[in-house]
């Protein structure tokens, strides 16, 4: 065996190891309760840390179909809504005098009733912040004004001086964000969800909560317990099972879950990095004495990606901001 062959054979194990470690593997599996705790800590960090720079990208889609049936199961009315939108936010030094940022929004909507098109519109708008000035561009929002039966303003690109944003908005950026619920109180509810998949790769935690009807019932019973409506410690296992069966039957008669999925990402920096909500459900509403009913189907998604928390963000500003018309800031009433 020549020297080259020996060298090749000796390098094969290292080559194979390199291939395996460089492959896009699934990552390390994290225990459910540990993942839930990490998510709660990330939410807490988001609410208690002063955040001045960030990027947020939001995409939303909804496809809604509603049908009204008579007592013979014939469709007497039908409604359809197809809407989507995007929001892109980039901000640097939000509460400093050097604040710079952009918020760009676009949306489309198609609404139909009994095959008649009620609305078919697309619209967009943008807000920019630079050197103490706020700039608004509504040139792509004219259809929106028509939709709400309002006249579009004569000027569609305008600016106003805001100075320091914290002072202008009369807020203290160092004050923690007040949440409607204690973050730690969320843990018991998160732990009731049975189908949780949590993996960590390259410092990024991804937790997927797949909610079933069984989870909805568990959450419902947890709310009942916490509100004092029933005490499971005073009931037998059979009695608890009976209550669970009754709630399941009641909820199942109202709606059916095809998919309800919540995906939460936590970055290496401890901040939330993604928040995805995907839902595909059908809701049945009894029609009352006439014997008919309504069926509402919703297939929707809301995806939020969060990046560069308190890091330098590249903000691309339009080159024509100097052409925007100045609108004086309204004076405080005397």
Coordinates of C-alpha atoms in Angstrom, one line a residue:
X1 CA 0.0 0.0 0.0
X2 CA 1.5 3.3 -1.0
X3 CA 1.8 6.3 1.3
X4 CA -1.1 8.1 -0.4
X5 CA -3.5 5.2 0.1
X6 CA -2.4 5.0 3.8
X7 CA -3.0 8.7 4.2
X8 CA -6.4 8.4 2.5
X9 CA -7.5 5.5 4.7
X10 CA -6.4 7.3 7.9
X11 CA -8.3 10.4 6.9
X12 CA -11.6 8.6 6.2
X13 CA -12.8 8.5 9.8
X14 CA -12.1 12.2 10.3
X15 CA -13.8 12.9 7.0
X16 CA -16.9 10.9 8.0
X17 CA -17.1 12.6 11.4
X18 CA -16.8 16.0 9.7
X19 CA -19.7 15.1 7.3
X20 CA -21.9 13.9 10.2
X21 CA -21.3 17.0 12.3
X22 CA -21.8 19.4 9.4
X23 CA -25.1 17.9 8.4
X24 CA -28.3 19.8 9.2
X25 CA -29.4 17.6 12.0
X26 CA -32.5 18.0 14.1
X27 CA -30.6 19.3 17.2
X28 CA -30.8 18.3 20.8
X29 CA -34.1 17.3 22.3
X30 CA -35.1 19.3 25.4
X31 CA -37.4 18.1 28.1
X32 CA -40.9 19.8 27.9
X33 CA -40.8 21.4 31.4
X34 CA -37.3 22.7 30.8
X35 CA -38.3 24.2 27.4
X36 CA -41.4 25.8 29.0
X37 CA -39.3 27.4 31.7
X38 CA -36.9 28.7 29.0
X39 CA -39.8 30.2 27.1
X40 CA -41.1 31.9 30.2
X41 CA -37.7 33.3 31.0
X42 CA -37.4 34.7 27.5
X43 CA -40.8 36.4 27.8
X44 CA -39.7 37.8 31.1
X45 CA -36.5 39.1 29.6
X46 CA -38.4 40.8 26.8
X47 CA -40.6 42.6 29.2
X48 CA -37.9 43.7 31.7
X49 CA -35.1 44.7 29.4
X50 CA -34.9 48.1 27.7
X51 CA -34.8 47.3 24.0
X52 CA -33.7 50.1 21.7
X53 CA -32.7 48.3 18.5
X54 CA -34.3 45.4 16.8
X55 CA -35.8 43.9 13.6
X56 CA -39.3 42.4 13.5
X57 CA -40.9 40.8 10.5
X58 CA -44.6 39.8 10.6
X59 CA -46.6 37.9 8.0
X60 CA -50.2 37.1 8.4
X61 CA -52.7 35.1 6.3
X62 CA -56.3 34.2 6.8
X63 CA -58.7 32.2 4.7
X64 CA -62.3 32.2 6.1
X65 CA -65.3 30.4 4.8
X66 CA -68.7 30.8 6.4
X67 CA -71.9 28.9 5.3
X68 CA -75.5 29.2 6.6
X69 CA -77.6 26.0 6.3
X70 CA -81.3 25.6 6.6
X71 CA -83.0 22.7 8.3
X72 CA -82.7 20.6 5.1
X73 CA -78.9 21.2 5.0
X74 CA -79.1 23.4 2.0
X75 CA -76.7 26.4 1.8
X76 CA -78.7 29.6 2.0
X77 CA -75.7 32.0 2.4
X78 CA -72.0 31.9 1.9
X79 CA -69.2 34.3 2.8
X80 CA -65.5 34.1 2.0
X81 CA -62.6 36.2 3.2
X82 CA -59.0 35.9 1.9
X83 CA -56.6 38.4 3.5
X84 CA -52.8 38.6 3.9
X85 CA -50.4 41.2 5.2
X86 CA -46.8 41.9 6.0
X87 CA -45.1 44.3 8.5
X88 CA -41.4 44.9 8.5
X89 CA -39.8 46.9 11.3
X90 CA -36.2 48.0 11.7
X91 CA -35.1 50.3 14.5
X92 CA -31.8 51.6 15.9
X93 CA -31.5 53.6 19.2
X94 CA -35.3 54.0 19.4
X95 CA -35.3 56.2 22.5
X96 CA -32.1 58.2 21.8
X97 CA -31.8 61.5 19.9
X98 CA -30.1 59.5 17.1
X99 CA -33.1 57.2 16.6
X100 CA -33.5 55.8 13.2
X101 CA -36.2 53.4 12.0
X102 CA -38.6 52.1 9.4
X103 CA -42.0 50.5 9.5
X104 CA -43.3 49.2 6.2
X105 CA -46.8 47.7 5.9
X106 CA -48.6 46.0 3.1
X107 CA -51.9 44.1 2.9
X108 CA -54.5 42.7 0.6
X109 CA -58.1 41.6 1.2
X110 CA -60.7 39.8 -0.9
X111 CA -64.2 39.6 0.6
X112 CA -67.1 37.8 -1.2
X113 CA -70.7 37.1 -0.3
X114 CA -72.8 34.7 -2.3
X115 CA -70.3 35.0 -5.2
X116 CA -70.5 38.8 -5.2
X117 CA -67.2 40.6 -4.6
X118 CA -67.6 43.1 -1.8
X119 CA -64.0 44.1 -1.4
X120 CA -60.9 43.5 -3.5
X121 CA -58.1 45.8 -2.3
X122 CA -54.4 46.2 -1.8
X123 CA -52.8 48.8 0.3
X124 CA -49.5 49.8 1.8
X125 CA -48.0 52.4 4.1
X126 CA -44.7 53.3 5.6
X127 CA -43.3 55.2 8.6
X128 CA -39.7 56.4 8.9
X129 CA -37.8 57.9 11.8
X130 CA -34.6 59.9 11.3
X131 CA -32.9 62.8 13.1
X132 CA -35.9 63.6 15.2
X133 CA -38.4 63.6 12.4
X134 CA -41.2 61.2 11.6
X135 CA -42.0 60.6 8.0
X136 CA -45.3 59.0 6.7
X137 CA -45.9 57.7 3.2
X138 CA -49.5 56.9 2.3
X139 CA -49.1 56.9 -1.5
X140 CA -50.1 53.2 -1.7
X141 CA -53.0 53.6 0.8
X142 CA -55.5 55.3 -1.4
X143 CA -57.6 52.1 -1.7
X144 CA -57.7 51.9 2.0
X145 CA -59.3 55.3 2.4
X146 CA -61.9 54.4 -0.2
X147 CA -62.6 51.1 1.7
X148 CA -63.5 53.0 4.9
X149 CA -65.3 55.7 2.9
X150 CA -62.9 58.4 3.8
X151 CA -61.3 61.0 1.6
X152 CA -57.6 60.6 1.0
X153 CA -55.6 63.5 2.3
X154 CA -54.3 66.0 -0.2
X155 CA -50.8 65.3 0.9
X156 CA -49.7 61.6 1.0
X157 CA -46.1 62.1 2.0
X158 CA -45.7 64.1 5.2
X159 CA -43.3 64.7 8.0
X160 CA -43.5 66.1 11.5
X161 CA -40.8 66.9 14.1
X162 CA -41.0 64.5 17.2
X163 CA -37.6 65.0 18.7
X164 CA -36.7 62.4 21.3
X165 CA -39.3 59.7 21.0
X166 CA -39.5 58.8 24.7
X167 CA -40.1 62.4 25.5
X168 CA -42.6 62.8 22.7
X169 CA -44.6 59.7 23.8
X170 CA -44.2 60.6 27.5
X171 CA -42.9 57.1 28.4
X172 CA -40.0 55.9 30.4
X173 CA -38.1 53.3 28.3
X174 CA -36.4 51.9 31.5
X175 CA -39.8 51.0 33.0
X176 CA -40.6 47.3 32.7
X177 CA -43.5 46.4 30.4
X178 CA -46.7 45.6 32.4
X179 CA -48.1 42.2 31.3
X180 CA -51.8 41.4 31.7
X181 CA -50.7 38.1 33.4
X182 CA -47.8 37.3 35.6
X183 CA -45.3 35.5 33.3
X184 CA -44.6 32.8 35.9
X185 CA -48.3 32.1 36.1
X186 CA -48.2 30.9 32.5
X187 CA -46.1 27.9 33.3
X188 CA -48.9 25.6 34.8
X189 CA -51.0 26.3 31.7
X190 CA -48.2 25.5 29.3
X191 CA -47.4 22.3 31.1
X192 CA -51.0 21.0 30.5
X193 CA -50.3 20.7 26.8
X194 CA -49.3 17.1 26.0
X195 CA -47.8 17.3 22.5
X196 CA -44.7 19.5 22.9
X197 CA -41.6 19.2 20.7
X198 CA -38.6 21.1 21.9
X199 CA -35.1 21.0 20.3
X200 CA -32.0 23.2 20.6
X201 CA -29.6 23.7 17.8
X202 CA -26.7 26.2 17.5
X203 CA -28.0 28.0 20.7
X204 CA -31.5 28.4 19.3
X205 CA -34.4 26.8 21.1
X206 CA -37.5 25.9 19.1
X207 CA -40.6 24.7 20.9
X208 CA -43.7 23.5 19.0
X209 CA -47.0 23.3 20.9
X210 CA -49.5 21.2 18.9
X211 CA -52.8 21.8 20.6
X212 CA -55.5 19.1 20.4
X213 CA -59.1 19.0 21.7
X214 CA -57.8 17.1 24.7
X215 CA -55.4 20.0 25.5
X216 CA -58.3 22.5 25.2
X217 CA -60.3 20.5 27.7
X218 CA -57.3 20.4 30.0
X219 CA -56.8 24.1 29.8
X220 CA -60.5 24.7 30.3
X221 CA -60.5 22.6 33.5
X222 CA -57.3 24.3 34.7
X223 CA -59.1 27.7 34.4
X224 CA -62.1 26.3 36.2
X225 CA -59.8 25.0 39.0
X226 CA -57.9 28.3 39.3
X227 CA -61.1 30.3 39.4
X228 CA -62.5 28.2 42.2
X229 CA -65.4 26.6 40.1
X230 CA -64.3 23.2 41.2
X231 CA -61.7 21.5 43.4
X232 CA -60.3 18.3 42.0
X233 CA -59.0 17.3 45.5
X234 CA -62.6 17.0 46.6
X235 CA -63.6 14.7 43.7
X236 CA -62.9 11.1 42.9
X237 CA -61.1 10.1 39.7
X238 CA -64.4 8.9 38.2
X239 CA -66.1 12.2 38.9
X240 CA -63.2 14.1 37.3
X241 CA -63.4 11.8 34.3
X242 CA -67.1 12.4 34.1
X243 CA -66.6 16.2 34.1
X244 CA -63.9 15.9 31.5
X245 CA -66.2 13.8 29.2
X246 CA -69.0 16.3 29.6
X247 CA -66.8 19.3 28.7
X248 CA -65.3 17.4 25.7
X249 CA -68.7 16.6 24.3
X250 CA -69.9 20.2 24.7
X251 CA -66.8 21.7 23.0
X252 CA -66.7 19.1 20.3
X253 CA -70.3 20.0 19.4
X254 CA -69.2 23.6 18.8
X255 CA -65.8 23.3 17.0
X256 CA -63.4 20.8 15.4
X257 CA -59.6 21.3 15.5
X258 CA -57.7 20.3 12.4
X259 CA -54.6 22.1 13.5
X260 CA -53.7 24.6 16.3
X261 CA -49.9 25.0 16.5
X262 CA -47.8 27.5 18.4
X263 CA -44.1 27.7 17.6
X264 CA -41.9 29.7 19.9
X265 CA -38.2 30.4 19.3
X266 CA -35.7 31.5 21.9
X267 CA -32.3 32.8 20.6
X268 CA -28.9 32.3 22.1
X269 CA -29.2 35.8 23.6
X270 CA -32.2 34.7 25.7
X271 CA -34.7 36.8 23.8
X272 CA -37.7 35.5 21.9
X273 CA -36.7 34.9 18.2
X274 CA -39.9 33.7 16.7
X275 CA -43.6 33.4 17.5
X276 CA -45.6 31.4 15.0
X277 CA -49.4 30.7 15.4
X278 CA -51.0 28.4 12.9
X279 CA -54.7 27.5 13.2
X280 CA -57.1 25.4 11.1
X281 CA -60.5 25.0 12.9
X282 CA -64.2 24.7 12.1
X283 CA -66.9 26.2 14.3
X284 CA -70.5 25.1 14.2
X285 CA -73.1 27.5 15.5
X286 CA -76.7 26.2 16.1
X287 CA -79.4 28.1 14.3
X288 CA -82.0 28.0 17.0
X289 CA -85.7 27.2 16.5
X290 CA -85.5 27.0 12.7
X291 CA -83.3 23.9 12.8
X292 CA -80.5 25.3 10.6
X293 CA -77.0 26.0 11.6
X294 CA -73.8 28.0 10.6
X295 CA -70.4 26.5 9.8
X296 CA -67.3 28.7 10.0
X297 CA -64.0 27.5 8.8
X298 CA -60.8 29.4 9.5
X299 CA -57.3 28.6 8.2
X300 CA -54.9 31.3 9.4
X301 CA -51.4 31.9 10.3
X302 CA -49.4 34.7 12.1
X303 CA -45.7 34.5 12.0
X304 CA -43.4 36.9 13.8
X305 CA -39.6 36.7 13.4
X306 CA -37.5 38.8 15.9
X307 CA -33.8 39.5 15.2
X308 CA -30.9 41.7 16.3
X309 CA -32.2 42.6 19.7
X310 CA -30.2 45.5 21.0
X311 CA -27.7 45.1 18.1
X312 CA -26.8 47.3 15.2
X313 CA -29.6 47.2 12.6
X314 CA -29.2 48.4 9.0
X315 CA -32.1 50.8 8.3
X316 CA -32.7 51.7 4.7
X317 CA -34.3 55.1 4.4
X318 CA -35.8 56.5 1.2
X319 CA -33.6 59.1 -0.6
X320 CA -36.5 61.5 -1.1
X321 CA -37.5 62.3 2.6
X322 CA -36.5 65.9 2.0
X323 CA -39.5 66.2 -0.4
X324 CA -42.1 65.2 2.3
X325 CA -44.5 68.0 3.3
X326 CA -44.1 69.3 6.9
X327 CA -47.1 69.0 9.1
X328 CA -46.7 71.0 12.3
X329 CA -47.1 69.1 15.6
X330 CA -50.5 69.9 17.2
X331 CA -50.2 72.2 20.1
X332 CA -51.4 71.1 23.5
X333 CA -54.9 72.5 24.3
X334 CA -54.9 75.3 26.8

